[in-house]
mmCIF file of C-alpha atoms in Angstrom:
data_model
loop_
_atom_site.group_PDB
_atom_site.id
_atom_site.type_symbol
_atom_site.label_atom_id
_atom_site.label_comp_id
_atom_site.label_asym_id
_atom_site.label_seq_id
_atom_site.Cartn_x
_atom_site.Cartn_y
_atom_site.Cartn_z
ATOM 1 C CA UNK A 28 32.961 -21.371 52.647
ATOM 2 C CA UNK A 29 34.820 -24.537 53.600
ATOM 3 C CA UNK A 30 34.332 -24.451 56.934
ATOM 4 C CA UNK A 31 30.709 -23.718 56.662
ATOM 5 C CA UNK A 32 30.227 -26.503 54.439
ATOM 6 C CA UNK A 33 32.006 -29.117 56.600
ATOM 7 C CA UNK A 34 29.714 -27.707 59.487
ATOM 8 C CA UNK A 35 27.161 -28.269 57.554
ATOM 9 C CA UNK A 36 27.666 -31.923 56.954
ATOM 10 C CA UNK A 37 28.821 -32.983 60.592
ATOM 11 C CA UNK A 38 25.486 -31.647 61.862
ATOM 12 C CA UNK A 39 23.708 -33.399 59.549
ATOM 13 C CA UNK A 40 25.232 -36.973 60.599
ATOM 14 C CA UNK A 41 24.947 -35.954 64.219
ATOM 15 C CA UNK A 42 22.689 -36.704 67.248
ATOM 16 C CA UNK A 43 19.740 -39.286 66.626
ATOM 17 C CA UNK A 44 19.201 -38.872 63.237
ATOM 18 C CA UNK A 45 15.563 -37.993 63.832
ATOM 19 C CA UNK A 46 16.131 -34.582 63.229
ATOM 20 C CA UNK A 47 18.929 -34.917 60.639
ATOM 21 C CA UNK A 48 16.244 -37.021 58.655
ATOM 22 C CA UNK A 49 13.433 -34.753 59.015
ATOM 23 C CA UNK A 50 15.525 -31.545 58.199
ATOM 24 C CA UNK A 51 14.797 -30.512 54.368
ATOM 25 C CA UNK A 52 17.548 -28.437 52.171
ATOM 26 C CA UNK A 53 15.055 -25.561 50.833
ATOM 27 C CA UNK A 54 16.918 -23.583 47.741
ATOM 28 C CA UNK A 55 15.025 -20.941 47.257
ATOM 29 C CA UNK A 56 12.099 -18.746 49.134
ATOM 30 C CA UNK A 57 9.576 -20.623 47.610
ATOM 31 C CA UNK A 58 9.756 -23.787 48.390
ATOM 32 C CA UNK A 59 10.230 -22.977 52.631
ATOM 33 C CA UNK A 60 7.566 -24.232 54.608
ATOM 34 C CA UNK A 61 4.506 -22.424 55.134
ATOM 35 C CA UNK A 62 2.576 -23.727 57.774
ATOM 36 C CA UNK A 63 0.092 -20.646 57.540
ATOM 37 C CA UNK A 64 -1.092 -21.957 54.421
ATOM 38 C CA UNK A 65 -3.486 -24.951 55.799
ATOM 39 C CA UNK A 66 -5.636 -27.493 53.056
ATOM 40 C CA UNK A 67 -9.131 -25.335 54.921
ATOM 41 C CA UNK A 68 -7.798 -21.895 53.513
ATOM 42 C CA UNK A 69 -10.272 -21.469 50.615
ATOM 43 C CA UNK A 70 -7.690 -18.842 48.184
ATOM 44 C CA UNK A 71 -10.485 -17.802 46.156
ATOM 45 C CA UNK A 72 -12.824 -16.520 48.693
ATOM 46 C CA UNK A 73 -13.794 -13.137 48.234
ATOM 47 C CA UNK A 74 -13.509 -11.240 51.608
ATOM 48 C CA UNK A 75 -15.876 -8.597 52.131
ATOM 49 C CA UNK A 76 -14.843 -4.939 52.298
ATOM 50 C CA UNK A 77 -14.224 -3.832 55.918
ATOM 51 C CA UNK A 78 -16.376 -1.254 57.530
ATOM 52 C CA UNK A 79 -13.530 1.671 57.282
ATOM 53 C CA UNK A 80 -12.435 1.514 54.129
ATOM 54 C CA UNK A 81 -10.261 4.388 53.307
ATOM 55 C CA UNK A 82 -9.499 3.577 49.709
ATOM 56 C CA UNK A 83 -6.305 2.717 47.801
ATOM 57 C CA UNK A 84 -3.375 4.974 48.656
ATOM 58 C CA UNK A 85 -2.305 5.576 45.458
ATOM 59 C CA UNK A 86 -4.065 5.889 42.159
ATOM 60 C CA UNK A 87 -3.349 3.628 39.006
ATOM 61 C CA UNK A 88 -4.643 4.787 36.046
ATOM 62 C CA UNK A 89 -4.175 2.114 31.799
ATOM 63 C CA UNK A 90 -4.628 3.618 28.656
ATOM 64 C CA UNK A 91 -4.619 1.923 25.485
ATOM 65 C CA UNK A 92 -5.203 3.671 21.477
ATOM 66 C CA UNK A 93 -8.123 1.952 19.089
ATOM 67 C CA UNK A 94 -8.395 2.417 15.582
ATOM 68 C CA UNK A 95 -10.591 4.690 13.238
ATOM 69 C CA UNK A 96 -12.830 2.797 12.487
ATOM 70 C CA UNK A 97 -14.212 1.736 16.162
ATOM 71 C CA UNK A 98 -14.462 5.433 17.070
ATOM 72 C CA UNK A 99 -18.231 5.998 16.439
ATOM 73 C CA UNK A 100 -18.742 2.303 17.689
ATOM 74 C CA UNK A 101 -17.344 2.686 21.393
ATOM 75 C CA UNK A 102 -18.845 6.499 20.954
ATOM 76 C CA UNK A 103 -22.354 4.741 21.087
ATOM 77 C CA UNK A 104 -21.567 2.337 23.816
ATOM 78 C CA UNK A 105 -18.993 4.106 25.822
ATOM 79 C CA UNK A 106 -22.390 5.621 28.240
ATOM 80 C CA UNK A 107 -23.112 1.674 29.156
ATOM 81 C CA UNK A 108 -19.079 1.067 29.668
ATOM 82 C CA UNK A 109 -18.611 4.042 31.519
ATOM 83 C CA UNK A 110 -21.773 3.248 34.190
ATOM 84 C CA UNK A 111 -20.543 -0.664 34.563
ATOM 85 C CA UNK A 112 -17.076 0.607 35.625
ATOM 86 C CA UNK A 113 -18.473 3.168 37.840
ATOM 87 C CA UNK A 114 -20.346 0.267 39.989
ATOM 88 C CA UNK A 115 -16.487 -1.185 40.617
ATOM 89 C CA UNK A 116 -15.028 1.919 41.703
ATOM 90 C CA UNK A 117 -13.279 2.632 38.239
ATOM 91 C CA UNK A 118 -13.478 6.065 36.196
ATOM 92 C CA UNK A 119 -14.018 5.835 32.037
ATOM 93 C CA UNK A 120 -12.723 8.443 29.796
ATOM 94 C CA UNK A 121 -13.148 8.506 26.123
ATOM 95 C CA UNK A 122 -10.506 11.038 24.023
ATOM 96 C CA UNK A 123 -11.845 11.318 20.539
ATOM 97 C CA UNK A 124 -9.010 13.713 19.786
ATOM 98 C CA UNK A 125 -6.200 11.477 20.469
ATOM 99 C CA UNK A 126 -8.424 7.881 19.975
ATOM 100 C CA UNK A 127 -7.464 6.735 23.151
ATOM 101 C CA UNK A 128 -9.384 5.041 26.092
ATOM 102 C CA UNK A 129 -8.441 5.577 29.941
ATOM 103 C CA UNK A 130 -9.610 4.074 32.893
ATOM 104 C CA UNK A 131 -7.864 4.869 36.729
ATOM 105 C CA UNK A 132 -9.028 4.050 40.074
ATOM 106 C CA UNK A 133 -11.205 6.267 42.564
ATOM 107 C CA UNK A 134 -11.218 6.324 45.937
ATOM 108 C CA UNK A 135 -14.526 4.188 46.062
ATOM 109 C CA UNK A 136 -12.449 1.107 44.757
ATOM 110 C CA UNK A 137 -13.035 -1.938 47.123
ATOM 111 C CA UNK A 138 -11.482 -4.413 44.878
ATOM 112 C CA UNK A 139 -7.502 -3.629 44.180
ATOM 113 C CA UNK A 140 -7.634 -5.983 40.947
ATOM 114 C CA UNK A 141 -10.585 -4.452 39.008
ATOM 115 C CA UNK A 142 -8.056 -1.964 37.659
ATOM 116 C CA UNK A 143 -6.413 -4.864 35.674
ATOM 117 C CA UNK A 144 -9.900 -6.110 34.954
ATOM 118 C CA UNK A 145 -10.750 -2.699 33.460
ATOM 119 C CA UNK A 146 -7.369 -2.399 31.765
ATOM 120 C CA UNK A 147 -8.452 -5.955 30.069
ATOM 121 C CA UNK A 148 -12.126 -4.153 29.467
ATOM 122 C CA UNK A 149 -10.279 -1.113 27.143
ATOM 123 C CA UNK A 150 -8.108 -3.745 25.582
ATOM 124 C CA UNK A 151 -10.535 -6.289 24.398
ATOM 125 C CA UNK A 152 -13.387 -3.064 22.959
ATOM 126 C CA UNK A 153 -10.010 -1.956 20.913
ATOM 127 C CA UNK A 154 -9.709 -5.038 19.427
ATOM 128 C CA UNK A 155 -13.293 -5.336 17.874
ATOM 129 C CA UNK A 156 -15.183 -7.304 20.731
ATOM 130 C CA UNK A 157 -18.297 -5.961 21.066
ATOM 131 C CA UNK A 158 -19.513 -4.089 24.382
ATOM 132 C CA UNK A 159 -21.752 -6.991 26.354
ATOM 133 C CA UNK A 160 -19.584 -9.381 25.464
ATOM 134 C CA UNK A 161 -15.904 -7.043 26.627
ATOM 135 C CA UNK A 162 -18.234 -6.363 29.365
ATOM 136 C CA UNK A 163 -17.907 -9.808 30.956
ATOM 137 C CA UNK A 164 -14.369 -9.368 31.988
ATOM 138 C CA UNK A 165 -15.514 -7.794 34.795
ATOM 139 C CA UNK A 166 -16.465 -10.966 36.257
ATOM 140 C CA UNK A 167 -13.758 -13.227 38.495
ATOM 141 C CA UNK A 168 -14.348 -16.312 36.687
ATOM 142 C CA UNK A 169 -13.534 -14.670 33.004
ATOM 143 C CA UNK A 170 -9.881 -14.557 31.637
ATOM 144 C CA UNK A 171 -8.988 -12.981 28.169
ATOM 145 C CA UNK A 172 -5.865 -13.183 26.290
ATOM 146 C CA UNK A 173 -4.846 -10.952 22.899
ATOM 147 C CA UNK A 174 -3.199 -13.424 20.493
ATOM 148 C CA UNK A 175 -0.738 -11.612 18.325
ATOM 149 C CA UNK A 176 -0.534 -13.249 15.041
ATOM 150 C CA UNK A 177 0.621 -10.835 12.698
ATOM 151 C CA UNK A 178 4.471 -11.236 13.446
ATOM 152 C CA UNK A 179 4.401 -15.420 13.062
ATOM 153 C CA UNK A 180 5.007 -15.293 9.133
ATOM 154 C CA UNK A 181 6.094 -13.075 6.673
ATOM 155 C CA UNK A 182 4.229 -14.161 3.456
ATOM 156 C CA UNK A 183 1.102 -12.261 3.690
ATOM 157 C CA UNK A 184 -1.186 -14.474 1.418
ATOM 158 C CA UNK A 185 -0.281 -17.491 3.521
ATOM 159 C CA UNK A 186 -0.657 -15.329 6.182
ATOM 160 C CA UNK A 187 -4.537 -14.671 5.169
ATOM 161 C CA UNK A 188 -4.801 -18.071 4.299
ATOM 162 C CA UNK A 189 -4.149 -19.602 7.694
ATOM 163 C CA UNK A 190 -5.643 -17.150 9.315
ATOM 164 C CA UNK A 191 -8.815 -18.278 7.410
ATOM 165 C CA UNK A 192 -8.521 -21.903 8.996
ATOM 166 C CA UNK A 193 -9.281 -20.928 11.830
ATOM 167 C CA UNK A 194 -12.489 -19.441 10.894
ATOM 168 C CA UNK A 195 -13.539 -22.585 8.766
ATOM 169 C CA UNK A 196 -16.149 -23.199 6.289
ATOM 170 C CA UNK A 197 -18.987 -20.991 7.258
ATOM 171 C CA UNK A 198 -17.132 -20.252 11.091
ATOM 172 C CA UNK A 199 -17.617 -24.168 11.557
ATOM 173 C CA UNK A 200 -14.222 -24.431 13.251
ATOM 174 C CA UNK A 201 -13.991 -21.845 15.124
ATOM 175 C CA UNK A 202 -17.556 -22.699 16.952
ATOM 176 C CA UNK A 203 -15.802 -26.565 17.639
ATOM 177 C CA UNK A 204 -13.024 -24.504 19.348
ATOM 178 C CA UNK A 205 -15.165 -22.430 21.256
ATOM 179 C CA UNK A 206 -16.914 -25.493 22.389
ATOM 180 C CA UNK A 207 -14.260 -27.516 23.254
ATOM 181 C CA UNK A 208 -12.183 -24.195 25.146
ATOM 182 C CA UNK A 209 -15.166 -22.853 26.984
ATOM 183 C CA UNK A 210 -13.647 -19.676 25.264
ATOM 184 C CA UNK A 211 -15.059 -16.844 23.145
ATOM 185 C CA UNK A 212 -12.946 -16.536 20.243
ATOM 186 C CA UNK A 213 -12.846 -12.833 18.071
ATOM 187 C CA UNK A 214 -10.617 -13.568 14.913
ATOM 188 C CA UNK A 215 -9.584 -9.529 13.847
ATOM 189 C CA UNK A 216 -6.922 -8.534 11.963
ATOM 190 C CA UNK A 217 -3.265 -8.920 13.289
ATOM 191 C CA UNK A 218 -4.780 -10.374 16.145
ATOM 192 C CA UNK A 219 -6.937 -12.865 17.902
ATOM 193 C CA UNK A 220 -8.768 -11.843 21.148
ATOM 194 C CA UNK A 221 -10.088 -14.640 23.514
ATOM 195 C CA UNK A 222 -12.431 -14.666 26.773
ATOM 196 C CA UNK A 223 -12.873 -17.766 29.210
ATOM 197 C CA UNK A 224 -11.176 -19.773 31.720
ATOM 198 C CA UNK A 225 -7.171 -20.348 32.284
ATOM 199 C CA UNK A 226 -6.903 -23.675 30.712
ATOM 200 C CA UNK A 227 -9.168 -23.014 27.466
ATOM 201 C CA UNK A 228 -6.729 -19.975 26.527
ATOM 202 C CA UNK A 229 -3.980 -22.036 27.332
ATOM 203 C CA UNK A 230 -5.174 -24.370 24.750
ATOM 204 C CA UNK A 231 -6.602 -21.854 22.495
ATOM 205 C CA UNK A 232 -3.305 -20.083 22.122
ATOM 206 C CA UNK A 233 -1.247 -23.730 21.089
ATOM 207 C CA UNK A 234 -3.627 -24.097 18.467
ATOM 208 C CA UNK A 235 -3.640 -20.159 17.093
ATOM 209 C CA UNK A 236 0.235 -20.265 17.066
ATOM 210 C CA UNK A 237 0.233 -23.776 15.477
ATOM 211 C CA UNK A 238 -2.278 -22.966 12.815
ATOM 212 C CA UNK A 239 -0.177 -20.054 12.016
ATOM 213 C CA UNK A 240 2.493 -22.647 11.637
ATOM 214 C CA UNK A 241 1.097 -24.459 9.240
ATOM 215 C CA UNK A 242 -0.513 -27.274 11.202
ATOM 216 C CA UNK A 243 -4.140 -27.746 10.809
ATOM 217 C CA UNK A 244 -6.899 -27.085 13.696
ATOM 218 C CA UNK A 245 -8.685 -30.147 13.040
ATOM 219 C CA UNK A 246 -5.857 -32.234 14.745
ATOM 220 C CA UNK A 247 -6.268 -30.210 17.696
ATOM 221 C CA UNK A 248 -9.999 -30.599 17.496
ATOM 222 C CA UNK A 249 -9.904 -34.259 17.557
ATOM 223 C CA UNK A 250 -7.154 -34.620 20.300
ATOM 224 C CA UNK A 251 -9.548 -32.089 22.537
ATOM 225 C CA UNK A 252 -12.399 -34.411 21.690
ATOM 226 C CA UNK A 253 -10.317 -37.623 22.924
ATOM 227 C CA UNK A 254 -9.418 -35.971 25.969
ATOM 228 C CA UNK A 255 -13.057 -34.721 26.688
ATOM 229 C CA UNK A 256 -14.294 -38.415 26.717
ATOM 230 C CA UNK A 257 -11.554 -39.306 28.669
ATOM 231 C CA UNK A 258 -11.912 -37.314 31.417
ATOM 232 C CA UNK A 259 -15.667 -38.482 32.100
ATOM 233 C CA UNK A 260 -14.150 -41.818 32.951
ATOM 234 C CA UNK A 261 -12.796 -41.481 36.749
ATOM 235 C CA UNK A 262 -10.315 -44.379 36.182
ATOM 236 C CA UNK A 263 -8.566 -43.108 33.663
ATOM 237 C CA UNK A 264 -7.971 -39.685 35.561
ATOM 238 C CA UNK A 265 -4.545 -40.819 37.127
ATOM 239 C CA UNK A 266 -3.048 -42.423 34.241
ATOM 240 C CA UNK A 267 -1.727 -41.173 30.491
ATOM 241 C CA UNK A 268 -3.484 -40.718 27.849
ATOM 242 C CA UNK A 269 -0.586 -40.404 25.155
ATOM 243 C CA UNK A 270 -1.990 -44.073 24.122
ATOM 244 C CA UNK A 271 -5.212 -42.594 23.319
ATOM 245 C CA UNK A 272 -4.076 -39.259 21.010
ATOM 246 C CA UNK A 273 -3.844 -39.606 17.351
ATOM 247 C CA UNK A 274 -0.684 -38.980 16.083
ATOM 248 C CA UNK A 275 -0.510 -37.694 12.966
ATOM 249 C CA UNK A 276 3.153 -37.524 10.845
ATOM 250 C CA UNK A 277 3.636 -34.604 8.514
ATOM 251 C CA UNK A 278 3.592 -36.059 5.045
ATOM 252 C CA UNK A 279 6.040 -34.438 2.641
ATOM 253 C CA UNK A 280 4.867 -35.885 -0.898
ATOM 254 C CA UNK A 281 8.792 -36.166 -2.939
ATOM 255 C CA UNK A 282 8.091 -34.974 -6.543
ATOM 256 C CA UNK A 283 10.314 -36.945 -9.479
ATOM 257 C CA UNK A 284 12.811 -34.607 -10.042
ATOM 258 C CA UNK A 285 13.574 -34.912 -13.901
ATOM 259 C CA UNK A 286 16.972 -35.753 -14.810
ATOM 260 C CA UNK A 287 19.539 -34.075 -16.596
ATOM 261 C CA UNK A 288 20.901 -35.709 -19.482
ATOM 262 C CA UNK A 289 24.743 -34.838 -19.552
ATOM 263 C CA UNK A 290 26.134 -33.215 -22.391
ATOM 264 C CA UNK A 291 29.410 -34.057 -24.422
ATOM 265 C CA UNK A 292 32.421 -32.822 -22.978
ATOM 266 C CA UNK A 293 34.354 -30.835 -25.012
ATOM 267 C CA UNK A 294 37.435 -29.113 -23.915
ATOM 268 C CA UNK A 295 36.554 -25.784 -26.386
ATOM 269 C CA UNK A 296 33.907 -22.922 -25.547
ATOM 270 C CA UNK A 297 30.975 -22.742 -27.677
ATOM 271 C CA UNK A 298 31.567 -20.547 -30.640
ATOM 272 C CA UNK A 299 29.969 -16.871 -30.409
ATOM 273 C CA UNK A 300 26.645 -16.321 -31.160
ATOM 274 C CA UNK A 301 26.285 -13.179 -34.043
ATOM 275 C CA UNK A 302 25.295 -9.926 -32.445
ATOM 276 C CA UNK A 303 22.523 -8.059 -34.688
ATOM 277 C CA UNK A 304 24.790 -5.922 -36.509
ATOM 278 C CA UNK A 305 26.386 -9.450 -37.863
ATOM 279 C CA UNK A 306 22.916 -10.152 -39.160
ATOM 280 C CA UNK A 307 21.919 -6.983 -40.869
ATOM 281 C CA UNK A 308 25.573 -7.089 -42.552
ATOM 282 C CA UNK A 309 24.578 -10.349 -43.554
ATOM 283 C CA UNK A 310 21.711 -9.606 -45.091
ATOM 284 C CA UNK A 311 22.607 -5.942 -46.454
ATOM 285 C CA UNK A 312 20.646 -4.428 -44.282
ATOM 286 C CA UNK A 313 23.081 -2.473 -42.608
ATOM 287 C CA UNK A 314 24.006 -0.606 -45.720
ATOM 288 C CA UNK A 315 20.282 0.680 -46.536
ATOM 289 C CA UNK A 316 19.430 4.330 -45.964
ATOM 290 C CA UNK A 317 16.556 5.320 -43.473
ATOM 291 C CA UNK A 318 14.224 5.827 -46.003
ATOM 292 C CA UNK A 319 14.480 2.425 -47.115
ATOM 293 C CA UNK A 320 14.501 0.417 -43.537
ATOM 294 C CA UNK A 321 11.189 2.894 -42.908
ATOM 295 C CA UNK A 322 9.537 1.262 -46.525
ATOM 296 C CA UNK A 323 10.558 -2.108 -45.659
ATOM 297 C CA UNK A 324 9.026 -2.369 -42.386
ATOM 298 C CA UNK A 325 5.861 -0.667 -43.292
ATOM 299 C CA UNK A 326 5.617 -2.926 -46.459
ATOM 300 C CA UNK A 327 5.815 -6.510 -43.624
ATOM 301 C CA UNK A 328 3.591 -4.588 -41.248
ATOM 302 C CA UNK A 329 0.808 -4.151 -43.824
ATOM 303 C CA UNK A 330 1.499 -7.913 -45.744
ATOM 304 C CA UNK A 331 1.018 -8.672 -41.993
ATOM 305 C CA UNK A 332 -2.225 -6.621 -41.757
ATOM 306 C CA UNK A 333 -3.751 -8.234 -44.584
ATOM 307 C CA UNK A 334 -2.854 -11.920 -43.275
ATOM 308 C CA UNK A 335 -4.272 -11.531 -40.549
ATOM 309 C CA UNK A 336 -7.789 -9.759 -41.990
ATOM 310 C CA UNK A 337 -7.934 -12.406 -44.475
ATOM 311 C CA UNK A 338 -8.298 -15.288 -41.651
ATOM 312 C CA UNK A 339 -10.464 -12.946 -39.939
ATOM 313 C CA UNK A 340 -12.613 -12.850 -42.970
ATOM 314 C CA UNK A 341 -12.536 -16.750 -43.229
ATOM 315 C CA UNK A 342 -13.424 -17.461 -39.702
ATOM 316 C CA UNK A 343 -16.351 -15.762 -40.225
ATOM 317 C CA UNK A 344 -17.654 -17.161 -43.402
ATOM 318 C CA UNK A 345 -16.982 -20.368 -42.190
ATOM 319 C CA UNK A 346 -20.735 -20.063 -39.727
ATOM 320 C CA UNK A 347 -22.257 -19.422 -43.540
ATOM 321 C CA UNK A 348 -20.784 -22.915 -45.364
ATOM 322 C CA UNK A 349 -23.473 -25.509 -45.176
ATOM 323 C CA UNK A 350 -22.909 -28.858 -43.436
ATOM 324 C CA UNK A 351 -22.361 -31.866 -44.865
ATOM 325 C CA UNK A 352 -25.521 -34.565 -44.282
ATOM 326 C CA UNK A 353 -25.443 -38.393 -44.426
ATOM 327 C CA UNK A 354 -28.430 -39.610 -46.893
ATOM 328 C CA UNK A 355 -29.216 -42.799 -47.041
ATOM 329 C CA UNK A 356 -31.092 -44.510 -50.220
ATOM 330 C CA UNK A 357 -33.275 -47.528 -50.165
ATOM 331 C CA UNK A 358 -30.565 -49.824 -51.326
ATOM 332 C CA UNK A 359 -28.647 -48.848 -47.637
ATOM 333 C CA UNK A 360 -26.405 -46.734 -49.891
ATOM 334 C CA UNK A 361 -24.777 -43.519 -48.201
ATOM 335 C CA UNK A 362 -24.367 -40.752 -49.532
ATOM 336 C CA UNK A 363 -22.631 -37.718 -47.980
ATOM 337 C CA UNK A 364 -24.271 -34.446 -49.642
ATOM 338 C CA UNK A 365 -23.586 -30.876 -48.062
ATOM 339 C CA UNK A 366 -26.936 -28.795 -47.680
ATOM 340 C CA UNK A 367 -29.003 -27.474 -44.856
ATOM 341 C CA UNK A 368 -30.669 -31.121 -44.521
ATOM 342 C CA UNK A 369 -31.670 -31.666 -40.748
ATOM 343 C CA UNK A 370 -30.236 -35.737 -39.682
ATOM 344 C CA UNK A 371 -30.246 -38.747 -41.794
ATOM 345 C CA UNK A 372 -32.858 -38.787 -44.502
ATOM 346 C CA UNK A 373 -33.892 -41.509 -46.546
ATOM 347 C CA UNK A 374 -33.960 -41.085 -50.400
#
């Protein structure tokens, strides 16, 4: 390894230096040169099927379970599913018995990817989105991503309660997100399903995690706005924007602790506190038959019965007293006199 290092180095310095300067150290596969891949080469044109097309050689089949409750749902729609699929190549099947959805590849399949694309499809109809909309995977330019949120916390009424931010007061901030991601956003459960472009789910997940976190959507919102104005202005494109954001510092509002008034020493334990058979001996008590304890306590339960039906009785006599009424005589003297006399009257 010595050798081949020291090698190494003397060719480096030797000859002109022309090609010792324009030789790059490449550490892994990746980063070699690639002079196939030209600046004309458009990637994300879609290359039309050759003539002979003999089909994929082997078949590659996703299945995924849904819940109870979408059964007679995706039973109604799963004719419409089944026929878009069927344009791309891709067979449908819908097991009621085991609640599972399955979708492989035929030998008509042109496009290798659609069977991730249909995977995506039996996903996204699991997870509560509806058909025309779960239907738009299809499409190159749509993206989805399943958010799992159920795992983030462990307090389930927090839990429910930041989930709820994310809806807003009457959905009001989820629509801002979905304006500002260019994503469609399904809020279900455990779980948060979301259909658009790359970036917007990047940004879409950040904020579902965060808000699960305990930091509030609406300072997302109003960094995406920021950055949306920005980016209309072409001279700001190359430079940072940090200057711009808001920054906002978690505010932890200290309570007054109350303090604790310190007690005497003293070097001796408290004395012991009398246990209840130290009371009744006290008392005599302890030394009354059964008989007697049974009298006693009936005698305080009833003295207690009649206390209490005695204020019973005067709370309800009291809507029967008549009130007392200021009179005033023609000298300016008042008087108060208790009647059923309706205001001041004049005597």
């Amino acid at each position: 390894m010595g050798r081949k290092r020291k090698r190494a180095g003397a060719g480096d310095g030797d000859g002109d230096g022309e090609e010792g300067s324009a030789r790059v150290r490449v550490k892994g596969k990746h980063d070699k040169p690639k002079p196939w891949d030209t600046p004309d080469v458009d990637h994300w044109k879609i290359v039309p099927k050759p003539e002979q097309w003999s089909g994929l050689v082997e078949q590659s089949s996703f299945s995924t379970l849904f819940p109870q409750y979408r059964e007679k749902y995706l039973q109604d729609v799963w004719h419409s599913v089944a026929r878009a699929l069927k344009e791309h190549g891709i067979k449908g099947e819908l097991n009621l018995v085991e609640g599972s959805m399955t979708v492989s590849t035929t030998r008509k399949v042109q496009d290798p990817y659609i069977i991730i694309k249909a995977r995506d499809l039996i996903k996204l109809l699991a997870r509560s989105v509806p058909a025309p909309q779960a239907l738009k995977i299809l499409e190159d330019y749509m993206q989805c991503d399943i958010i799992k949120i159920g795992n983030l916390i462990r307090n389930k009424d927090r839990f429910v309660k930041r989930r709820q931010r994310l809806l807003g007061p009457n959905g009001a901030t989820l629509k801002a997100l979905e304006l500002l991601t260019g994503c469609y956003i399904l809020v279900q459960g455990n779980t948060v399903a979301a259909m658009g472009p790359f970036q917007g789910l990047k940004t879409l997940r950040r904020v579902v995690e965060d808000c699960i976190h305990n930091i509030h959507p609406i300072y997302h919102i109003k960094a995406l706005m920021i950055k949306r104005e920005l980016a209309k202005d072409p001279a700001l494109a190359n430079e940072n924007w940090e200057r711009f954001l808001p920054k906002f510092k978690k505010k932890n509002v200290q309570r007054k602790k109350s303090k604790k008034e310190k007690k005497p020493y003293t070097p001796f334990p408290p004395p012991q506190q009398p246990s209840k058979i130290d009371l009744q001996l006290e008392s005599g008590e302890y030394f009354l038959s059964a008989e007697t304890k049974a009298a006693k306590k009936f005698e305080e339960k009833k003295q207690q019965q009649l206390e209490k039906a005695a204020e019973n009785k005067r709370k309800r006599d009291s809507s029967f007293v008549p009130p007392k009424v200021r009179l005033r005589l023609h000298n300016n003297t008042e008087y108060l006199v208790t009647g059923f006399v309706s205001g001041n009257q004049e005597i």
